PDB file of C-alpha atoms in Angstrom:
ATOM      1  CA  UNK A   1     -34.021 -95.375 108.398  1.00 82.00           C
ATOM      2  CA  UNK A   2     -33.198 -98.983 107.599  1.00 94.00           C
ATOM      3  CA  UNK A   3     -31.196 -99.795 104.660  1.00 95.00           C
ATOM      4  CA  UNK A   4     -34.020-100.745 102.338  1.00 96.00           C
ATOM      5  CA  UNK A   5     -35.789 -97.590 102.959  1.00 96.00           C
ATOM      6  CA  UNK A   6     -32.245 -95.843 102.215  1.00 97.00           C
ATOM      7  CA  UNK A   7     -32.603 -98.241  98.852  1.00 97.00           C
ATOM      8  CA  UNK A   8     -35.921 -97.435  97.996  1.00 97.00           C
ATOM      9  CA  UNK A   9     -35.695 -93.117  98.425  1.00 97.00           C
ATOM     10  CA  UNK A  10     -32.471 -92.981  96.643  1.00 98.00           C
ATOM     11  CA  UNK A  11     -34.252 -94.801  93.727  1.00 97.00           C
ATOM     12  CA  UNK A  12     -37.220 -92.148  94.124  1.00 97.00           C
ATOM     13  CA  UNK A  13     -34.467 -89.812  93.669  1.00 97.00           C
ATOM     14  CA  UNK A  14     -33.073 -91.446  90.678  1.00 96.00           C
ATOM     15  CA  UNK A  15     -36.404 -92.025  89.184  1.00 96.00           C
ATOM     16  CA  UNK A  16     -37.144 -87.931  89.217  1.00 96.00           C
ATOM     17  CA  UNK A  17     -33.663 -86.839  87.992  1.00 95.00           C
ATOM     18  CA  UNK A  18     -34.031 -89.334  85.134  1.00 95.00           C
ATOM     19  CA  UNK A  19     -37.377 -87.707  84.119  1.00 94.00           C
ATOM     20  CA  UNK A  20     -35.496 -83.867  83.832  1.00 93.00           C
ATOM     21  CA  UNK A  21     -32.293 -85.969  81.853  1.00 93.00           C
ATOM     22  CA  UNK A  22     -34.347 -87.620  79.395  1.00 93.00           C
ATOM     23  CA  UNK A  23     -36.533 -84.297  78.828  1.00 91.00           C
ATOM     24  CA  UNK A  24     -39.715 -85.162  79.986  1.00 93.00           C
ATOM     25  CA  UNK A  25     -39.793 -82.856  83.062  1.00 87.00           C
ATOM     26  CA  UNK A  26     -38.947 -79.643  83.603  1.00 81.00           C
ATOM     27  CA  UNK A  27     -38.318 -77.433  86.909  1.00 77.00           C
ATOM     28  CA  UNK A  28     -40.219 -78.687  90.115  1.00 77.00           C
ATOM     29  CA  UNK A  29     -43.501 -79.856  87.929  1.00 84.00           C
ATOM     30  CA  UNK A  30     -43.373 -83.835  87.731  1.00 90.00           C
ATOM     31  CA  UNK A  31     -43.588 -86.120  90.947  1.00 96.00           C
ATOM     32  CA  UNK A  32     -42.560 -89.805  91.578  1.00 97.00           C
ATOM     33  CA  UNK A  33     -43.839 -92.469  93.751  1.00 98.00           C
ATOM     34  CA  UNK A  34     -43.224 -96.024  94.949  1.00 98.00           C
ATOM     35  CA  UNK A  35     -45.049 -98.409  96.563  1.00 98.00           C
ATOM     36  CA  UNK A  36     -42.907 -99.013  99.908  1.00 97.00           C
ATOM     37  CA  UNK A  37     -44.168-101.440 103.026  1.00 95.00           C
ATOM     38  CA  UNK A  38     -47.625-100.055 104.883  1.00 93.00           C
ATOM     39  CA  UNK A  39     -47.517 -96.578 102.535  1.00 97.00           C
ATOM     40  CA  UNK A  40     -45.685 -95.187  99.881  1.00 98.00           C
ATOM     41  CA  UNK A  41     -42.620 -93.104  99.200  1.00 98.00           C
ATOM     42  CA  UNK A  42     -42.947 -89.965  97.425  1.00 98.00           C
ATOM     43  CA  UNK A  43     -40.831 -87.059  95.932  1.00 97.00           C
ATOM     44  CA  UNK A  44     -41.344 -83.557  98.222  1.00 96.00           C
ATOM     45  CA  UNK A  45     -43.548 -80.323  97.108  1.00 94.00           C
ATOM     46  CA  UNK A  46     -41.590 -77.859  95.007  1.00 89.00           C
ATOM     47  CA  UNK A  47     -38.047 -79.205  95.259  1.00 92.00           C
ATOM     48  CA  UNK A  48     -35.986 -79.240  92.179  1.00 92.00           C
ATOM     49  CA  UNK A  49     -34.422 -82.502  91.516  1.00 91.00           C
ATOM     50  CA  UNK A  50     -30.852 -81.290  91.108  1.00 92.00           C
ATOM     51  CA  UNK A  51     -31.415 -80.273  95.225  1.00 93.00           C
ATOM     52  CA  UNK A  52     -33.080 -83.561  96.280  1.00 95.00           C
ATOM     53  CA  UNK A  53     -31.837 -86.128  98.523  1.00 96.00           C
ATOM     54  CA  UNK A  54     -33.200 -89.465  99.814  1.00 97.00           C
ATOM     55  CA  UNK A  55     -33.890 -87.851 103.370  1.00 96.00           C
ATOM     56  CA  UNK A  56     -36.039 -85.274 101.558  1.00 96.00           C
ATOM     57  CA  UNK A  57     -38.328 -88.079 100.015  1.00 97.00           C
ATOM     58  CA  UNK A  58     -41.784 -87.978 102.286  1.00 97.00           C
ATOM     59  CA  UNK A  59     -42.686 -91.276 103.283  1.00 96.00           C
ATOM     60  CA  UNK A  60     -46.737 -91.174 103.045  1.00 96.00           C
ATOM     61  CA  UNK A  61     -49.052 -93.524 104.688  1.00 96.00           C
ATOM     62  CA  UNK A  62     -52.445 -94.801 102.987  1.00 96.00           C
ATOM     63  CA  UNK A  63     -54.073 -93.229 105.027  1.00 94.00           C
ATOM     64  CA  UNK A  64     -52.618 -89.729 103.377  1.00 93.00           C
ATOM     65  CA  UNK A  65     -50.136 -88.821 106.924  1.00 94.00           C
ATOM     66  CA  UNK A  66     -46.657 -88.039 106.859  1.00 94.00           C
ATOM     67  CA  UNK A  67     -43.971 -86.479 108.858  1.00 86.00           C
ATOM     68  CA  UNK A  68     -45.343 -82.656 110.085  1.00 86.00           C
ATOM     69  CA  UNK A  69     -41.625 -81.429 109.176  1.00 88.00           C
ATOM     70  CA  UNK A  70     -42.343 -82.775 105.529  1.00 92.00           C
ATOM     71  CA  UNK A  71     -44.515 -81.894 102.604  1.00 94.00           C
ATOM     72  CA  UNK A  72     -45.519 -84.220 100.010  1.00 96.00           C
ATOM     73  CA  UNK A  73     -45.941 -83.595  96.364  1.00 96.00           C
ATOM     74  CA  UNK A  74     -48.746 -81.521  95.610  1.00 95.00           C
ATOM     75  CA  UNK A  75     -49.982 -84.525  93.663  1.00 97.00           C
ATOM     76  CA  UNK A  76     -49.835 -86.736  96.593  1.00 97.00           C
ATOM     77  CA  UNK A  77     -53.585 -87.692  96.039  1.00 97.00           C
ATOM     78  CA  UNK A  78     -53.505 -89.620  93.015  1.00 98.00           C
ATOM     79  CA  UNK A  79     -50.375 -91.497  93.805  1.00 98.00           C
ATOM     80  CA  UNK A  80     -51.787 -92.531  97.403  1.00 98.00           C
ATOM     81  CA  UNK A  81     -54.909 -93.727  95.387  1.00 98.00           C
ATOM     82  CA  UNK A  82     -53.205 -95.130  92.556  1.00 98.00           C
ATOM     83  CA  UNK A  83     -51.176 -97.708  94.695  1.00 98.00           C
ATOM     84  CA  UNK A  84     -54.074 -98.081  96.870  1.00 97.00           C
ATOM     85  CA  UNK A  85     -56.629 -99.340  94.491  1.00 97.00           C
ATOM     86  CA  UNK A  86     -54.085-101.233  91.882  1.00 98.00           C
ATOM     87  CA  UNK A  87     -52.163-103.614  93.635  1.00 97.00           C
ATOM     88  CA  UNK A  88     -50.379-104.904  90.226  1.00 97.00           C
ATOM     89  CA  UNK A  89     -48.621-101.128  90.059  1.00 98.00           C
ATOM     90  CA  UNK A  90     -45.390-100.848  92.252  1.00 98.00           C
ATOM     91  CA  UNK A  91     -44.808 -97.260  91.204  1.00 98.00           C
ATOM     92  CA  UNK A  92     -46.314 -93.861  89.668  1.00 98.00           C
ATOM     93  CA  UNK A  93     -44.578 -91.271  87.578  1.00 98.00           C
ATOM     94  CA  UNK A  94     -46.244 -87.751  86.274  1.00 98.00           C
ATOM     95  CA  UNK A  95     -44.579 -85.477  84.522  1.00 97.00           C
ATOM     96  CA  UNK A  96     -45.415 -82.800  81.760  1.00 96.00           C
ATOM     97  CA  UNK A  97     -43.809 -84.051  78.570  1.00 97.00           C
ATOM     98  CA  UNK A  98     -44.024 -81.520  75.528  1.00 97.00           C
ATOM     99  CA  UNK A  99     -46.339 -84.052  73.354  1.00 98.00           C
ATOM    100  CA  UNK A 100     -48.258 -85.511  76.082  1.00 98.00           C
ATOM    101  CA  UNK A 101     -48.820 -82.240  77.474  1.00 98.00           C
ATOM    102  CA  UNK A 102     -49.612 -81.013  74.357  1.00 98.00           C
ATOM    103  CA  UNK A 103     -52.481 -83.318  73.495  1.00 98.00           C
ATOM    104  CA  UNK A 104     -53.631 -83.131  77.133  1.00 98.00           C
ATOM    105  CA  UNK A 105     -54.187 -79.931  76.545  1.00 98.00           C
ATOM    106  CA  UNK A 106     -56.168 -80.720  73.594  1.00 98.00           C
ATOM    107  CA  UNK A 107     -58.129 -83.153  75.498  1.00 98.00           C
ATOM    108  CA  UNK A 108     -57.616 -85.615  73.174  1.00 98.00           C
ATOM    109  CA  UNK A 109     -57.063 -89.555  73.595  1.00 98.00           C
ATOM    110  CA  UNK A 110     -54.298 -91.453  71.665  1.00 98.00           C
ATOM    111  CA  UNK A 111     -56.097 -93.682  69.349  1.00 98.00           C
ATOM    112  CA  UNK A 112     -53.999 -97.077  68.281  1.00 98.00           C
ATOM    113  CA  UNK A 113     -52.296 -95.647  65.195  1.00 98.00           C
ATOM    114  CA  UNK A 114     -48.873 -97.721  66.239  1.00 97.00           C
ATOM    115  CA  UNK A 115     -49.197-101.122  68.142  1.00 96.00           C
ATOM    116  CA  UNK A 116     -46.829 -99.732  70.534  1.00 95.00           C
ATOM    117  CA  UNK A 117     -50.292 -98.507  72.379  1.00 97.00           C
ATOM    118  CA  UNK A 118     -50.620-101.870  73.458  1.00 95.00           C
ATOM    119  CA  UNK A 119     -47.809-101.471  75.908  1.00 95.00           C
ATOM    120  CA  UNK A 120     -50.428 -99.419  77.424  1.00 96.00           C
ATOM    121  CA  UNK A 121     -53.015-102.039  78.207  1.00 94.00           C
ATOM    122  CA  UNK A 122     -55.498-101.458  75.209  1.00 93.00           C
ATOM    123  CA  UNK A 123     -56.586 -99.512  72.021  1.00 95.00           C
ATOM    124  CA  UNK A 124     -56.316 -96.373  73.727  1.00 97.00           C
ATOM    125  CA  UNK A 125     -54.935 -93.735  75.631  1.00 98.00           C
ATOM    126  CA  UNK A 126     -58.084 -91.788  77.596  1.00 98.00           C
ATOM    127  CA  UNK A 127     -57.147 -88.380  78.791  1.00 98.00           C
ATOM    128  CA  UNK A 128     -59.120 -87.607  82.164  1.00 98.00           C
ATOM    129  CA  UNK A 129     -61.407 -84.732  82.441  1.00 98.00           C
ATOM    130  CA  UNK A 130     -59.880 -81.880  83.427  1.00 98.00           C
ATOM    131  CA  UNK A 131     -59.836 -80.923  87.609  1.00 98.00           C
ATOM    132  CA  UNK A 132     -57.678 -79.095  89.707  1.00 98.00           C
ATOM    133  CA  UNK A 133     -54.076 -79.982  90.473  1.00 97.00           C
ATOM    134  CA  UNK A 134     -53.889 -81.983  94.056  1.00 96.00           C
ATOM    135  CA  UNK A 135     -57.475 -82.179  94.438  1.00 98.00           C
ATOM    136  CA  UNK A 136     -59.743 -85.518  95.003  1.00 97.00           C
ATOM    137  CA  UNK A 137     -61.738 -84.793  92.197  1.00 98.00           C
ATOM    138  CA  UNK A 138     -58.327 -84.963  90.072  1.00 98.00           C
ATOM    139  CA  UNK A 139     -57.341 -88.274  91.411  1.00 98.00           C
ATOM    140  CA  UNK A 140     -61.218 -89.994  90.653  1.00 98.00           C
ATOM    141  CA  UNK A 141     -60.998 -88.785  87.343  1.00 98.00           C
ATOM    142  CA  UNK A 142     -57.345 -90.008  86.911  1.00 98.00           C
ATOM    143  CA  UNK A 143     -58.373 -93.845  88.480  1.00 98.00           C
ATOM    144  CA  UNK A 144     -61.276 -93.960  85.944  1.00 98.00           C
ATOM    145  CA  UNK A 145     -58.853 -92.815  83.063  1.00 98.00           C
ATOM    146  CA  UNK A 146     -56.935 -95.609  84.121  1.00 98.00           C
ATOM    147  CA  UNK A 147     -59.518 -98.286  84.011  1.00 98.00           C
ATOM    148  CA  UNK A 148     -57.373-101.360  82.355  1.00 96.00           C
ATOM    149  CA  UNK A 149     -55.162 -98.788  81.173  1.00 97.00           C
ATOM    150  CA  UNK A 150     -51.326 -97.940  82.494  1.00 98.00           C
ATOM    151  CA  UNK A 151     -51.453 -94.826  81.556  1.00 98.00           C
ATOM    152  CA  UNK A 152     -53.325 -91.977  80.561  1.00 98.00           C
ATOM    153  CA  UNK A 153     -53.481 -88.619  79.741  1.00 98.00           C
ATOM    154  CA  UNK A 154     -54.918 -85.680  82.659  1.00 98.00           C
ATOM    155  CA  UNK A 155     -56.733 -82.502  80.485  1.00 98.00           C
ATOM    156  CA  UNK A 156     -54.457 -79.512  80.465  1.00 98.00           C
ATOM    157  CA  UNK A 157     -51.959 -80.811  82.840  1.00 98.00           C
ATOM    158  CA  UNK A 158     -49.870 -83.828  81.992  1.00 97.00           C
ATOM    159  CA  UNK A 159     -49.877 -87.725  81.742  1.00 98.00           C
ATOM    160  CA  UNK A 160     -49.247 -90.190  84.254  1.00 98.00           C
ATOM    161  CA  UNK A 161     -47.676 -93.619  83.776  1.00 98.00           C
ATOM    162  CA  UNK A 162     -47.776 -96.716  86.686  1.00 98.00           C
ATOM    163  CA  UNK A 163     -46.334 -99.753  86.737  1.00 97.00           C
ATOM    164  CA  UNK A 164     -44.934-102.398  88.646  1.00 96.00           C
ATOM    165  CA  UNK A 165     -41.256-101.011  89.440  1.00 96.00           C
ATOM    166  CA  UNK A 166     -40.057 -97.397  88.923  1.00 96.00           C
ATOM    167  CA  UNK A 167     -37.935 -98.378  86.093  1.00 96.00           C
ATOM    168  CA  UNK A 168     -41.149 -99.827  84.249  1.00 96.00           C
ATOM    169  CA  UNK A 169     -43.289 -96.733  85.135  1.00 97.00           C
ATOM    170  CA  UNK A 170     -40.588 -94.758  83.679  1.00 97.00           C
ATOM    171  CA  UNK A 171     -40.330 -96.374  80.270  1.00 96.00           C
ATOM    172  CA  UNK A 172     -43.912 -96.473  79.863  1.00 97.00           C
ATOM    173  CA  UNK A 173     -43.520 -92.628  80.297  1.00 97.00           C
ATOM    174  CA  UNK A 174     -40.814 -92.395  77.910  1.00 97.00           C
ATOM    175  CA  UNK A 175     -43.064 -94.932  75.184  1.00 97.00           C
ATOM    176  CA  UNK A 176     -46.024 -92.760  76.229  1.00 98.00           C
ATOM    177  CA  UNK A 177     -44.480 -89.311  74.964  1.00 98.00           C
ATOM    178  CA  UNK A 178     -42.791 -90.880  71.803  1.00 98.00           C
ATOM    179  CA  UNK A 179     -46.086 -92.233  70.683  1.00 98.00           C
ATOM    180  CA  UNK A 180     -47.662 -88.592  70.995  1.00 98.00           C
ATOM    181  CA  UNK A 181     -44.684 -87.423  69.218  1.00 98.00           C
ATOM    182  CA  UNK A 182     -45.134 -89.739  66.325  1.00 98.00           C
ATOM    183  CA  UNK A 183     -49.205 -89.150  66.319  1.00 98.00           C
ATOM    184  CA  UNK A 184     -48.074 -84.937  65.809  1.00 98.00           C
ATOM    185  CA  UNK A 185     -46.106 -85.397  63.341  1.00 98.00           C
ATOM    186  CA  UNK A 186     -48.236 -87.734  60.794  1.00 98.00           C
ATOM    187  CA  UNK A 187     -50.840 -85.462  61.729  1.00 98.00           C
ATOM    188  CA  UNK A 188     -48.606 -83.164  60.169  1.00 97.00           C
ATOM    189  CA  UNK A 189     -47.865 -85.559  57.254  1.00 98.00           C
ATOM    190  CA  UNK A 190     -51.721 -86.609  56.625  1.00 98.00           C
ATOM    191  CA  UNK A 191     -54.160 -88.659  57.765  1.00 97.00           C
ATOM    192  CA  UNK A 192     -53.028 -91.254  60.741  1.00 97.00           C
ATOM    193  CA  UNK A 193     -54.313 -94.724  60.034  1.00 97.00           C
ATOM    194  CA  UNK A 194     -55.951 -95.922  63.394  1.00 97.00           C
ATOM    195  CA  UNK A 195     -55.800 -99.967  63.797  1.00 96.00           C
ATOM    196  CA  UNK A 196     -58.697-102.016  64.740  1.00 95.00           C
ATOM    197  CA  UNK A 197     -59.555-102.738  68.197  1.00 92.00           C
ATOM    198  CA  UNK A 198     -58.650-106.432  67.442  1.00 93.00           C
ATOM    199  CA  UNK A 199     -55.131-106.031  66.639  1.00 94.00           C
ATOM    200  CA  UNK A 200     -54.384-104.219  69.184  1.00 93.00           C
ATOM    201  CA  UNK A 201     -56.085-106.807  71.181  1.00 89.00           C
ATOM    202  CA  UNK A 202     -54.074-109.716  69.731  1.00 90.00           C
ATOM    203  CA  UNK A 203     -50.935-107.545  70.362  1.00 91.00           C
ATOM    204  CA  UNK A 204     -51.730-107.364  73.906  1.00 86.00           C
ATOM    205  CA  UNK A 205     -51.834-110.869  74.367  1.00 85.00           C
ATOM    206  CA  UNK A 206     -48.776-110.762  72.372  1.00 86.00           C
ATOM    207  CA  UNK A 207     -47.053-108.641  74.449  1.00 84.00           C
ATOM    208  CA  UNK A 208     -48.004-111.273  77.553  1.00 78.00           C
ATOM    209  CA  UNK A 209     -45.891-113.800  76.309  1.00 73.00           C
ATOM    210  CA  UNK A 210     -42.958-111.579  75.126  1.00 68.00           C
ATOM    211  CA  UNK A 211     -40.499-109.472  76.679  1.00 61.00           C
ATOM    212  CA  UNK A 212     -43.237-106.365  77.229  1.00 51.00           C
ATOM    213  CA  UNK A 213     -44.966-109.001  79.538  1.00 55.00           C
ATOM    214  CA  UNK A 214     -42.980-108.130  82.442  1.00 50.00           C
ATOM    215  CA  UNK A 215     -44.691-103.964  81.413  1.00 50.00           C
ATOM    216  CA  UNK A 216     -46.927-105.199  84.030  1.00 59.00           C
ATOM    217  CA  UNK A 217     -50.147-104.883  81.556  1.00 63.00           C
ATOM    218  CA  UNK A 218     -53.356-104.450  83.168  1.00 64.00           C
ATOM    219  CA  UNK A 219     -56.575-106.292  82.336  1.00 52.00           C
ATOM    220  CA  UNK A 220     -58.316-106.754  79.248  1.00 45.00           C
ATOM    221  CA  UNK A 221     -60.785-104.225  79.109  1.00 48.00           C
ATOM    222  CA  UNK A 222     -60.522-102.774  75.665  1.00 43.00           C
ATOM    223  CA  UNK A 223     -62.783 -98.997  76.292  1.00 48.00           C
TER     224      UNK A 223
END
């Protein structure tokens, strides 16, 4: 293991403890990914974070073959096939945040009732079909969710947030789950105003030429 391999699994590492400290995983449920050389690198099946080290990361080829000795997150699928098909996203968090989780299990989308959604490439957050965990079925319905989209939302499961570093696939996770948080609660308070799909679109061209620009926002496609 060369030294930027040691860089890039310790930062896996880092990336999945900071998704338990800042509450939006819990146990051995979430899983973390990066984009690294001819592959990817990606957080082990059903290790808890607090007993994870850099040589336990599974480095995964496109092709979906890894070390024998090594097992790969159950949710290897959609990570492979993630990186494979977007070449803008460097890395790809899931996790099971309360809210997220919560509307996922709903099967609702986030409609655009803060211009934060922007952040997420458009005027919505789709939540994928439900499938089974670690299947290919999952992972097609995830990629479509994800049509000009960083994120989205997987039916009574999770969410799942790329972009292109692990830091910026982690905020987008953390953005993700306080947006549902804020839908829940004016829910709770009334009747959410939803904003037009033209200022959201303006905001998104916004965002280009801001600071969010570097969020790594996909395309334009606004449905």
């Amino acid at each position: 293991m060369d030294r930027d391999e040691r860089i890039a699994r310790e930062s896996v590492v880092a990336a999945a403890r900071a998704l338990d400290a800042q509450g939006l995983n819990r146990g051995t449920s979430g899983n973390v990914s990066v984009r690294f050389r001819d592959g990817l690198l990606i957080t082990p099946s059903g290790l808890p974070t607090e007993k994870m080290s850099p040589n336990d990361v599974v480095r995964l080829g496109f092709d979906g073959t890894h070390t024998p000795q090594q097992k790969p997150s159950s949710e290897w699928r959609f990570h492979r096939d993630i990186l494979a098909s977007r070449a803008e996203f460097g890395a790809v968090v899931h996790a099971h945040p309360v809210y997220c989780t919560a509307f996922a299990i709903c099967g609702q989308a986030i409609p655009a009732v803060h211009y934060m959604i922007a952040a997420f490439g458009g005027p919505n957050v789709r939540c994928a079909p439900y499938a089974p965990y670690g299947t290919a079925e999952l992972s097609d319905l995830a990629l479509a969710a994800l049509v000009g989209r960083n994120v989205c939302l997987l039916a009574n499961h999770g969410m799942i947030a790329a972009g292109d570093s692990l830091e910026k696939a982690l905020w987008l996770a953390v953005e993700l789950e306080t947006l549902c948080q804020q839908y829940a609660v004016a829910r709770q308070i009334g009747t959410p105003i939803v904003l037009s799909d033209d200022e959201i679109n303006e905001t998104v061209k916004r965002f280009r030429s801001y600071g969010l620009n570097a969020a790594g926002l996909p395309g334009p496609e606004t449905r």
